[in-house]
Tab-separated table of N, CA and C in Angstrom:
chain	number	residue	atom	x	y	z
B	72	PHE	N	-16.568	-15.928	17.240
B	72	PHE	CA	-15.540	-15.515	16.317
B	72	PHE	C	-15.529	-14.008	16.078
B	73	CYS	N	-16.331	-13.264	16.795
B	73	CYS	CA	-16.396	-11.824	16.561
B	73	CYS	C	-15.249	-11.092	17.258
B	74	PHE	N	-14.986	-9.886	16.775
B	74	PHE	CA	-13.985	-8.982	17.338
B	74	PHE	C	-12.582	-9.570	17.336
B	75	ASN	N	-12.234	-10.265	16.241
B	75	ASN	CA	-10.903	-10.845	16.088
B	75	ASN	C	-10.307	-10.288	14.802
B	76	ARG	N	-9.599	-9.184	14.884
B	76	ARG	CA	-9.068	-8.506	13.695
B	76	ARG	C	-8.042	-9.349	12.943
B	77	ASP	N	-7.583	-10.458	13.519
B	77	ASP	CA	-6.649	-11.345	12.822
B	77	ASP	C	-7.367	-12.330	11.901
B	78	LEU	N	-8.674	-12.466	12.034
B	78	LEU	CA	-9.446	-13.405	11.220
B	78	LEU	C	-9.719	-12.793	9.845
B	79	GLN	N	-9.032	-13.322	8.807
B	79	GLN	CA	-9.149	-12.768	7.457
B	79	GLN	C	-9.989	-13.627	6.517
B	80	SER	N	-10.200	-14.886	6.858
B	80	SER	CA	-11.022	-15.746	6.007
B	80	SER	C	-11.793	-16.733	6.879
B	81	VAL	N	-12.888	-17.196	6.317
B	81	VAL	CA	-13.716	-18.153	7.032
B	81	VAL	C	-14.294	-19.131	6.006
B	82	THR	N	-14.273	-20.416	6.357
B	82	THR	CA	-14.876	-21.451	5.522
B	82	THR	C	-15.999	-22.083	6.324
B	83	LEU	N	-17.202	-21.963	5.805
B	83	LEU	CA	-18.367	-22.468	6.527
B	83	LEU	C	-18.788	-23.812	5.957
B	84	PRO	N	-19.105	-24.782	6.821
B	84	PRO	CA	-19.523	-26.104	6.335
B	84	PRO	C	-20.914	-26.042	5.703
B	85	SER	N	-21.148	-26.872	4.708
B	85	SER	CA	-22.426	-26.857	3.994
B	85	SER	C	-23.601	-27.273	4.875
B	86	SER	N	-23.334	-27.862	6.020
B	86	SER	CA	-24.404	-28.323	6.916
B	86	SER	C	-24.946	-27.210	7.822
B	87	ILE	N	-24.311	-26.056	7.826
B	87	ILE	CA	-24.714	-24.981	8.742
B	87	ILE	C	-26.140	-24.514	8.424
B	88	LYS	N	-26.938	-24.288	9.481
B	88	LYS	CA	-28.334	-23.880	9.321
B	88	LYS	C	-28.576	-22.429	9.707
B	89	SER	N	-27.746	-21.882	10.588
B	89	SER	CA	-27.948	-20.512	11.046
B	89	SER	C	-26.607	-19.871	11.379
B	90	ILE	N	-26.471	-18.623	10.992
B	90	ILE	CA	-25.319	-17.810	11.394
B	90	ILE	C	-25.898	-16.781	12.347
B	91	GLU	N	-25.560	-16.894	13.593
B	91	GLU	CA	-26.214	-16.112	14.639
B	91	GLU	C	-25.709	-14.668	14.712
B	92	MET	N	-26.415	-13.880	15.481
B	92	MET	CA	-26.116	-12.468	15.691
B	92	MET	C	-24.656	-12.263	16.071
B	93	GLN	N	-23.984	-11.365	15.380
B	93	GLN	CA	-22.598	-10.961	15.625
B	93	GLN	C	-21.583	-12.090	15.453
B	94	ALA	N	-21.943	-13.180	14.792
B	94	ALA	CA	-21.053	-14.341	14.682
B	94	ALA	C	-19.664	-13.985	14.161
B	95	PHE	N	-19.594	-13.143	13.141
B	95	PHE	CA	-18.307	-12.783	12.543
B	95	PHE	C	-18.132	-11.276	12.456
B	96	GLU	N	-18.743	-10.566	13.373
B	96	GLU	CA	-18.663	-9.103	13.371
B	96	GLU	C	-17.264	-8.624	13.731
B	97	ASP	N	-16.850	-7.543	13.092
B	97	ASP	CA	-15.616	-6.825	13.409
B	97	ASP	C	-14.378	-7.714	13.359
B	98	ASN	N	-14.218	-8.371	12.210
B	98	ASN	CA	-13.003	-9.116	11.914
B	98	ASN	C	-12.339	-8.446	10.721
B	99	SER	N	-11.513	-9.175	10.006
B	99	SER	CA	-10.865	-8.658	8.800
B	99	SER	C	-11.159	-9.551	7.597
B	100	ILE	N	-12.339	-10.168	7.577
B	100	ILE	CA	-12.720	-11.080	6.494
B	100	ILE	C	-12.768	-10.302	5.180
B	101	GLU	N	-12.100	-10.849	4.151
B	101	GLU	CA	-11.978	-10.147	2.880
B	101	GLU	C	-12.919	-10.653	1.794
B	102	SER	N	-13.304	-11.915	1.842
B	102	SER	CA	-14.257	-12.446	0.864
B	102	SER	C	-15.166	-13.444	1.577
B	103	LEU	N	-16.337	-13.634	1.001
B	103	LEU	CA	-17.333	-14.470	1.662
B	103	LEU	C	-18.097	-15.279	0.625
B	104	LYS	N	-18.070	-16.588	0.767
B	104	LYS	CA	-18.807	-17.489	-0.114
B	104	LYS	C	-19.897	-18.169	0.704
B	105	LEU	N	-21.139	-17.864	0.361
B	105	LEU	CA	-22.287	-18.443	1.055
B	105	LEU	C	-23.150	-19.303	0.137
B	106	ASP	N	-22.965	-19.178	-1.175
B	106	ASP	CA	-23.889	-19.793	-2.120
B	106	ASP	C	-23.931	-21.314	-2.066
B	107	HIS	N	-22.972	-21.970	-1.426
B	107	HIS	CA	-22.971	-23.428	-1.282
B	107	HIS	C	-23.730	-23.900	-0.034
B	108	LEU	N	-24.210	-22.965	0.762
B	108	LEU	CA	-24.858	-23.290	2.038
B	108	LEU	C	-26.357	-23.528	1.838
B	109	ASN	N	-26.705	-24.664	1.287
B	109	ASN	CA	-28.095	-24.964	0.936
B	109	ASN	C	-28.997	-25.243	2.126
B	110	ASN	N	-28.437	-25.399	3.321
B	110	ASN	CA	-29.237	-25.616	4.530
B	110	ASN	C	-29.380	-24.354	5.372
B	111	LEU	N	-28.701	-23.294	4.974
B	111	LEU	CA	-28.707	-22.047	5.733
B	111	LEU	C	-30.069	-21.357	5.613
B	112	THR	N	-30.698	-21.063	6.750
B	112	THR	CA	-32.005	-20.390	6.739
B	112	THR	C	-31.970	-19.012	7.387
B	113	ASN	N	-30.962	-18.724	8.196
B	113	ASN	CA	-30.921	-17.465	8.940
B	113	ASN	C	-29.521	-16.863	8.944
B	114	ILE	N	-29.473	-15.553	8.717
B	114	ILE	CA	-28.241	-14.781	8.899
B	114	ILE	C	-28.602	-13.691	9.899
B	115	GLY	N	-28.024	-13.755	11.073
B	115	GLY	CA	-28.394	-12.865	12.167
B	115	GLY	C	-27.906	-11.440	12.017
B	116	ALA	N	-28.430	-10.569	12.867
B	116	ALA	CA	-28.044	-9.160	12.894
B	116	ALA	C	-26.539	-9.030	13.133
B	117	TYR	N	-25.912	-8.135	12.403
B	117	TYR	CA	-24.472	-7.860	12.513
B	117	TYR	C	-23.596	-9.083	12.215
B	118	ALA	N	-24.127	-10.125	11.629
B	118	ALA	CA	-23.391	-11.377	11.435
B	118	ALA	C	-22.035	-11.175	10.758
B	119	PHE	N	-21.990	-10.343	9.713
B	119	PHE	CA	-20.743	-10.092	8.988
B	119	PHE	C	-20.418	-8.600	8.921
B	120	ALA	N	-20.971	-7.827	9.810
B	120	ALA	CA	-20.741	-6.382	9.813
B	120	ALA	C	-19.301	-6.053	10.204
B	121	ASP	N	-18.836	-4.916	9.716
B	121	ASP	CA	-17.535	-4.369	10.110
B	121	ASP	C	-16.365	-5.290	9.764
B	122	ASN	N	-16.350	-5.755	8.516
B	122	ASN	CA	-15.242	-6.541	7.989
B	122	ASN	C	-14.678	-5.812	6.771
B	123	ASN	N	-13.926	-6.542	5.943
B	123	ASN	CA	-13.385	-5.996	4.701
B	123	ASN	C	-13.904	-6.783	3.501
B	124	ILE	N	-15.100	-7.322	3.602
B	124	ILE	CA	-15.661	-8.172	2.552
B	124	ILE	C	-15.831	-7.354	1.277
B	125	SER	N	-15.299	-7.885	0.187
B	125	SER	CA	-15.413	-7.206	-1.104
B	125	SER	C	-15.924	-8.192	-2.145
B	126	GLY	N	-16.199	-7.679	-3.343
B	126	GLY	CA	-16.680	-8.537	-4.423
B	126	GLY	C	-18.160	-8.843	-4.282
B	127	GLU	N	-18.526	-10.023	-4.728
B	127	GLU	CA	-19.917	-10.451	-4.768
B	127	GLU	C	-20.308	-11.228	-3.516
B	128	VAL	N	-21.522	-10.985	-3.035
B	128	VAL	CA	-22.106	-11.791	-1.967
B	128	VAL	C	-23.423	-12.351	-2.494
B	129	VAL	N	-23.536	-13.680	-2.493
B	129	VAL	CA	-24.751	-14.352	-2.941
B	129	VAL	C	-25.421	-14.972	-1.728
B	130	ILE	N	-26.642	-14.539	-1.465
B	130	ILE	CA	-27.413	-15.106	-0.359
B	130	ILE	C	-28.117	-16.349	-0.895
B	131	PRO	N	-27.895	-17.514	-0.299
B	131	PRO	CA	-28.511	-18.743	-0.813
B	131	PRO	C	-30.036	-18.677	-0.806
B	132	ASP	N	-30.649	-19.396	-1.740
B	132	ASP	CA	-32.101	-19.435	-1.836
B	132	ASP	C	-32.754	-20.001	-0.581
B	133	SER	N	-32.016	-20.773	0.198
B	133	SER	CA	-32.563	-21.382	1.411
B	133	SER	C	-32.767	-20.385	2.552
B	134	VAL	N	-32.120	-19.216	2.479
B	134	VAL	CA	-32.215	-18.214	3.549
B	134	VAL	C	-33.601	-17.571	3.538
B	135	THR	N	-34.263	-17.601	4.690
B	135	THR	CA	-35.597	-17.014	4.815
B	135	THR	C	-35.624	-15.803	5.737
B	136	SER	N	-34.566	-15.583	6.520
B	136	SER	CA	-34.532	-14.404	7.380
B	136	SER	C	-33.099	-13.886	7.529
B	137	MET	N	-33.026	-12.556	7.620
B	137	MET	CA	-31.746	-11.892	7.844
B	137	MET	C	-31.949	-10.799	8.874
B	138	GLY	N	-30.935	-10.567	9.665
B	138	GLY	CA	-30.997	-9.525	10.675
B	138	GLY	C	-30.509	-8.191	10.150
B	139	TYR	N	-30.886	-7.126	10.837
B	139	TYR	CA	-30.462	-5.789	10.458
B	139	TYR	C	-28.939	-5.680	10.517
B	140	TYR	N	-28.409	-4.869	9.614
B	140	TYR	CA	-26.975	-4.563	9.556
B	140	TYR	C	-26.113	-5.807	9.324
B	141	ALA	N	-26.676	-6.879	8.767
B	141	ALA	CA	-25.971	-8.154	8.609
B	141	ALA	C	-24.660	-8.024	7.841
B	142	PHE	N	-24.644	-7.144	6.825
B	142	PHE	CA	-23.447	-6.963	6.003
B	142	PHE	C	-22.985	-5.505	5.996
B	143	GLY	N	-23.336	-4.757	7.014
B	143	GLY	CA	-22.978	-3.344	7.092
B	143	GLY	C	-21.487	-3.124	7.234
B	144	ASN	N	-21.025	-1.976	6.762
B	144	ASN	CA	-19.619	-1.565	6.881
B	144	ASN	C	-18.645	-2.575	6.275
B	145	ASN	N	-18.810	-2.815	4.985
B	145	ASN	CA	-17.891	-3.653	4.234
B	145	ASN	C	-17.567	-2.946	2.928
B	146	ASN	N	-17.010	-3.681	1.984
B	146	ASN	CA	-16.684	-3.143	0.663
B	146	ASN	C	-17.330	-3.982	-0.438
B	147	ILE	N	-18.509	-4.494	-0.166
B	147	ILE	CA	-19.204	-5.379	-1.103
B	147	ILE	C	-19.497	-4.625	-2.396
B	148	ASP	N	-19.208	-5.274	-3.524
B	148	ASP	CA	-19.420	-4.699	-4.851
B	148	ASP	C	-20.870	-4.877	-5.305
B	149	HIS	N	-21.419	-6.071	-5.129
B	149	HIS	CA	-22.814	-6.337	-5.458
B	149	HIS	C	-23.298	-7.562	-4.698
B	150	ALA	N	-24.612	-7.667	-4.584
B	150	ALA	CA	-25.221	-8.775	-3.863
B	150	ALA	C	-26.359	-9.352	-4.686
B	151	ILE	N	-26.564	-10.649	-4.529
B	151	ILE	CA	-27.682	-11.340	-5.170
B	151	ILE	C	-28.494	-11.970	-4.059
B	152	VAL	N	-29.786	-11.629	-4.020
B	152	VAL	CA	-30.660	-12.015	-2.916
B	152	VAL	C	-31.887	-12.723	-3.474
B	153	SER	N	-32.266	-13.825	-2.871
B	153	SER	CA	-33.480	-14.534	-3.268
B	153	SER	C	-34.683	-13.933	-2.571
B	154	VAL	N	-35.834	-14.020	-3.198
B	154	VAL	CA	-37.045	-13.500	-2.567
B	154	VAL	C	-37.643	-14.481	-1.567
B	155	ASN	N	-36.944	-15.562	-1.272
B	155	ASN	CA	-37.397	-16.456	-0.207
B	155	ASN	C	-37.259	-15.788	1.153
B	156	ILE	N	-36.489	-14.711	1.199
B	156	ILE	CA	-36.355	-13.938	2.429
B	156	ILE	C	-37.643	-13.137	2.600
B	157	SER	N	-38.271	-13.292	3.743
B	157	SER	CA	-39.569	-12.641	3.946
B	157	SER	C	-39.433	-11.133	4.106
B	158	GLU	N	-38.305	-10.673	4.620
B	158	GLU	CA	-38.088	-9.243	4.792
B	158	GLU	C	-36.602	-8.983	4.942
B	159	LEU	N	-36.126	-7.935	4.306
B	159	LEU	CA	-34.758	-7.488	4.506
B	159	LEU	C	-34.816	-6.261	5.390
B	160	PRO	N	-34.292	-6.367	6.589
B	160	PRO	CA	-34.430	-5.275	7.552
B	160	PRO	C	-33.564	-4.066	7.229
B	161	LEU	N	-33.836	-3.022	7.948
B	161	LEU	CA	-33.122	-1.769	7.817
B	161	LEU	C	-31.611	-1.984	7.920
B	162	TYR	N	-30.870	-1.322	7.044
B	162	TYR	CA	-29.404	-1.299	7.060
B	162	TYR	C	-28.742	-2.645	6.745
B	163	THR	N	-29.401	-3.516	6.022
B	163	THR	CA	-28.821	-4.815	5.689
B	163	THR	C	-27.448	-4.692	5.036
B	164	PHE	N	-27.320	-3.800	4.055
B	164	PHE	CA	-26.053	-3.596	3.360
B	164	PHE	C	-25.544	-2.165	3.554
B	165	TYR	N	-25.827	-1.577	4.674
B	165	TYR	CA	-25.475	-0.182	4.928
B	165	TYR	C	-23.966	0.038	4.870
B	166	ASN	N	-23.578	1.180	4.315
B	166	ASN	CA	-22.195	1.632	4.254
B	166	ASN	C	-21.266	0.613	3.578
B	167	ASN	N	-21.641	0.250	2.371
B	167	ASN	CA	-20.770	-0.491	1.471
B	167	ASN	C	-20.494	0.456	0.301
B	168	PRO	N	-19.459	1.288	0.422
B	168	PRO	CA	-19.255	2.366	-0.549
B	168	PRO	C	-19.013	1.891	-1.973
B	169	ASN	N	-18.602	0.652	-2.174
B	169	ASN	CA	-18.359	0.124	-3.513
B	169	ASN	C	-19.577	-0.569	-4.112
B	170	MET	N	-20.701	-0.569	-3.398
B	170	MET	CA	-21.895	-1.290	-3.849
B	170	MET	C	-22.420	-0.700	-5.154
B	171	LYS	N	-22.460	-1.536	-6.191
B	171	LYS	CA	-22.972	-1.109	-7.488
B	171	LYS	C	-24.432	-1.515	-7.673
B	172	TYR	N	-24.791	-2.706	-7.204
B	172	TYR	CA	-26.186	-3.121	-7.317
B	172	TYR	C	-26.516	-4.266	-6.374
B	173	VAL	N	-27.805	-4.421	-6.133
B	173	VAL	CA	-28.357	-5.570	-5.423
B	173	VAL	C	-29.399	-6.166	-6.346
B	174	LYS	N	-29.256	-7.429	-6.667
B	174	LYS	CA	-30.201	-8.119	-7.542
B	174	LYS	C	-31.114	-8.997	-6.694
B	175	PHE	N	-32.412	-8.836	-6.899
B	175	PHE	CA	-33.408	-9.678	-6.228
B	175	PHE	C	-33.881	-10.712	-7.235
B	176	LYS	N	-33.530	-11.964	-7.035
B	176	LYS	CA	-33.885	-13.013	-7.982
B	176	LYS	C	-35.381	-13.319	-7.943
B	177	ASN	N	-35.990	-13.373	-9.106
B	177	ASN	CA	-37.379	-13.800	-9.278
B	177	ASN	C	-38.387	-13.001	-8.472
B	178	LEU	N	-38.116	-11.749	-8.250
B	178	LEU	CA	-39.005	-10.933	-7.430
B	178	LEU	C	-40.378	-10.765	-8.063
B	179	LEU	N	-40.417	-10.493	-9.340
B	179	LEU	CA	-41.693	-10.187	-9.965
B	179	LEU	C	-42.572	-11.414	-10.169
B	180	SER	N	-41.992	-12.608	-10.036
B	180	SER	CA	-42.798	-13.819	-10.131
B	180	SER	C	-43.150	-14.350	-8.743
B	181	SER	N	-42.870	-13.574	-7.735
B	181	SER	CA	-43.077	-13.978	-6.347
B	181	SER	C	-44.194	-13.156	-5.718
B	182	SER	N	-44.746	-13.694	-4.647
B	182	SER	CA	-45.750	-12.939	-3.897
B	182	SER	C	-45.122	-12.227	-2.702
B	183	SER	N	-43.807	-12.244	-2.638
B	183	SER	CA	-43.096	-11.607	-1.532
B	183	SER	C	-43.387	-10.109	-1.484
B	184	LYS	N	-43.429	-9.570	-0.275
B	184	LYS	CA	-43.705	-8.145	-0.089
B	184	LYS	C	-42.637	-7.489	0.769
B	185	PHE	N	-41.394	-7.934	0.622
B	185	PHE	CA	-40.378	-7.458	1.556
B	185	PHE	C	-39.752	-6.133	1.190
B	186	ILE	N	-39.918	-5.611	0.004
B	186	ILE	CA	-39.281	-4.330	-0.324
B	186	ILE	C	-40.060	-3.204	0.321
B	187	SER	N	-39.378	-2.412	1.078
B	187	SER	CA	-40.004	-1.281	1.750
B	187	SER	C	-39.063	-0.085	1.654
B	188	GLN	N	-39.473	1.021	2.204
B	188	GLN	CA	-38.619	2.205	2.169
B	188	GLN	C	-37.276	1.958	2.836
B	189	SER	N	-37.210	1.033	3.752
B	189	SER	CA	-35.948	0.773	4.449
B	189	SER	C	-34.856	0.334	3.489
B	190	TRP	N	-35.238	-0.259	2.352
B	190	TRP	CA	-34.221	-0.701	1.406
B	190	TRP	C	-33.447	0.464	0.823
B	191	PHE	N	-34.061	1.598	0.716
B	191	PHE	CA	-33.360	2.725	0.120
B	191	PHE	C	-32.280	3.279	1.038
B	192	VAL	N	-32.327	2.980	2.300
B	192	VAL	CA	-31.238	3.349	3.195
B	192	VAL	C	-30.424	2.137	3.603
B	193	SER	N	-30.875	0.956	3.261
B	193	SER	CA	-30.172	-0.261	3.659
B	193	SER	C	-28.953	-0.557	2.816
B	194	ILE	N	-28.976	-0.160	1.569
B	194	ILE	CA	-27.925	-0.605	0.668
B	194	ILE	C	-26.637	0.173	0.885
B	195	SER	N	-26.679	1.465	0.810
B	195	SER	CA	-25.495	2.283	1.072
B	195	SER	C	-25.937	3.732	1.140
B	196	SER	N	-24.990	4.586	1.284
B	196	SER	CA	-25.330	6.001	1.369
B	196	SER	C	-25.451	6.646	-0.010
B	197	SER	N	-25.162	5.904	-1.086
B	197	SER	CA	-25.214	6.479	-2.431
B	197	SER	C	-26.631	6.468	-2.987
B	198	ASN	N	-26.856	7.271	-4.030
B	198	ASN	CA	-28.147	7.285	-4.705
B	198	ASN	C	-28.298	6.022	-5.527
B	199	LEU	N	-29.516	5.495	-5.592
B	199	LEU	CA	-29.747	4.251	-6.306
B	199	LEU	C	-30.807	4.421	-7.369
B	200	LEU	N	-30.675	3.653	-8.414
B	200	LEU	CA	-31.615	3.654	-9.509
B	200	LEU	C	-32.353	2.325	-9.493
B	201	PHE	N	-33.657	2.340	-9.663
B	201	PHE	CA	-34.479	1.143	-9.631
B	201	PHE	C	-34.682	0.645	-11.057
B	202	LEU	N	-34.206	-0.560	-11.361
B	202	LEU	CA	-34.367	-1.179	-12.673
B	202	LEU	C	-35.026	-2.529	-12.494
B	203	TYR	N	-35.714	-3.000	-13.525
B	203	TYR	CA	-36.251	-4.346	-13.424
B	203	TYR	C	-36.269	-5.028	-14.783
B	204	SER	N	-36.233	-6.351	-14.750
B	204	SER	CA	-36.392	-7.150	-15.951
B	204	SER	C	-37.658	-7.978	-15.745
B	205	VAL	N	-37.863	-8.983	-16.549
B	205	VAL	CA	-39.095	-9.762	-16.451
B	205	VAL	C	-39.244	-10.420	-15.086
B	206	THR	N	-38.163	-10.947	-14.545
B	206	THR	CA	-38.280	-11.646	-13.265
B	206	THR	C	-37.353	-11.132	-12.180
B	207	ASP	N	-36.468	-10.232	-12.499
B	207	ASP	CA	-35.487	-9.786	-11.522
B	207	ASP	C	-35.579	-8.279	-11.323
B	208	VAL	N	-35.204	-7.834	-10.127
B	208	VAL	CA	-35.188	-6.411	-9.830
B	208	VAL	C	-33.785	-6.040	-9.366
B	209	PHE	N	-33.298	-4.888	-9.826
B	209	PHE	CA	-31.982	-4.405	-9.435
B	209	PHE	C	-32.117	-3.040	-8.782
B	210	PHE	N	-31.303	-2.780	-7.780
B	210	PHE	CA	-31.078	-1.436	-7.288
B	210	PHE	C	-29.646	-1.123	-7.681
B	211	VAL	N	-29.456	-0.091	-8.468
B	211	VAL	CA	-28.159	0.199	-9.067
B	211	VAL	C	-27.664	1.545	-8.581
B	212	SER	N	-26.405	1.595	-8.239
B	212	SER	CA	-25.796	2.850	-7.829
B	212	SER	C	-25.744	3.799	-9.018
B	213	LEU	N	-26.230	5.008	-8.847
B	213	LEU	CA	-26.188	5.983	-9.932
B	213	LEU	C	-24.757	6.327	-10.321
B	214	SER	N	-23.839	6.161	-9.407
B	214	SER	CA	-22.441	6.447	-9.721
B	214	SER	C	-21.850	5.414	-10.671
B	215	SER	N	-22.484	4.255	-10.829
B	215	SER	CA	-21.976	3.228	-11.737
B	215	SER	C	-22.875	3.062	-12.945
B	216	TYR	N	-23.665	4.066	-13.255
B	216	TYR	CA	-24.609	3.990	-14.365
B	216	TYR	C	-23.933	3.658	-15.692
B	217	GLN	N	-22.680	4.058	-15.872
B	217	GLN	CA	-21.989	3.804	-17.121
B	217	GLN	C	-21.927	2.310	-17.439
B	218	LEU	N	-22.062	1.439	-16.485
B	218	LEU	CA	-22.046	0.004	-16.727
B	218	LEU	C	-23.250	-0.436	-17.540
B	219	PHE	N	-24.326	0.343	-17.545
B	219	PHE	CA	-25.565	-0.062	-18.188
B	219	PHE	C	-25.878	0.744	-19.438
B	220	GLN	N	-24.975	1.592	-19.878
B	220	GLN	CA	-25.227	2.401	-21.067
B	220	GLN	C	-24.931	1.623	-22.331
């Protein structure tokens, strides 16, 4: 389904287990709902790169691996990611100019060690602020700081 600029929406069945490398790269997808995919364990490299995805992207808790640049070059506003993912590779959310924050669910109650320096270049080209609550961690765009004042 990649490289089809006429493809503006996609509905994925709840039984899907893996979205492979470049599966939906370089289309015109405008929104993406993944949170109902309870069997999904893998999102491959470039899987949804180079689309027009905007708004919220929720990575299901069942996902344990994601490929580099999986959501690069979109218009994603924010993302919610579970710490069941063992590692988020370089450029996962690269060049999403509207990205305000990425929330890592239950990070501080987890033994996961996936946050590395690559995350600071993975989210977008904007400056980010590191915030945390008791169980969640946020990376927030400094340009949207007024939302938290």
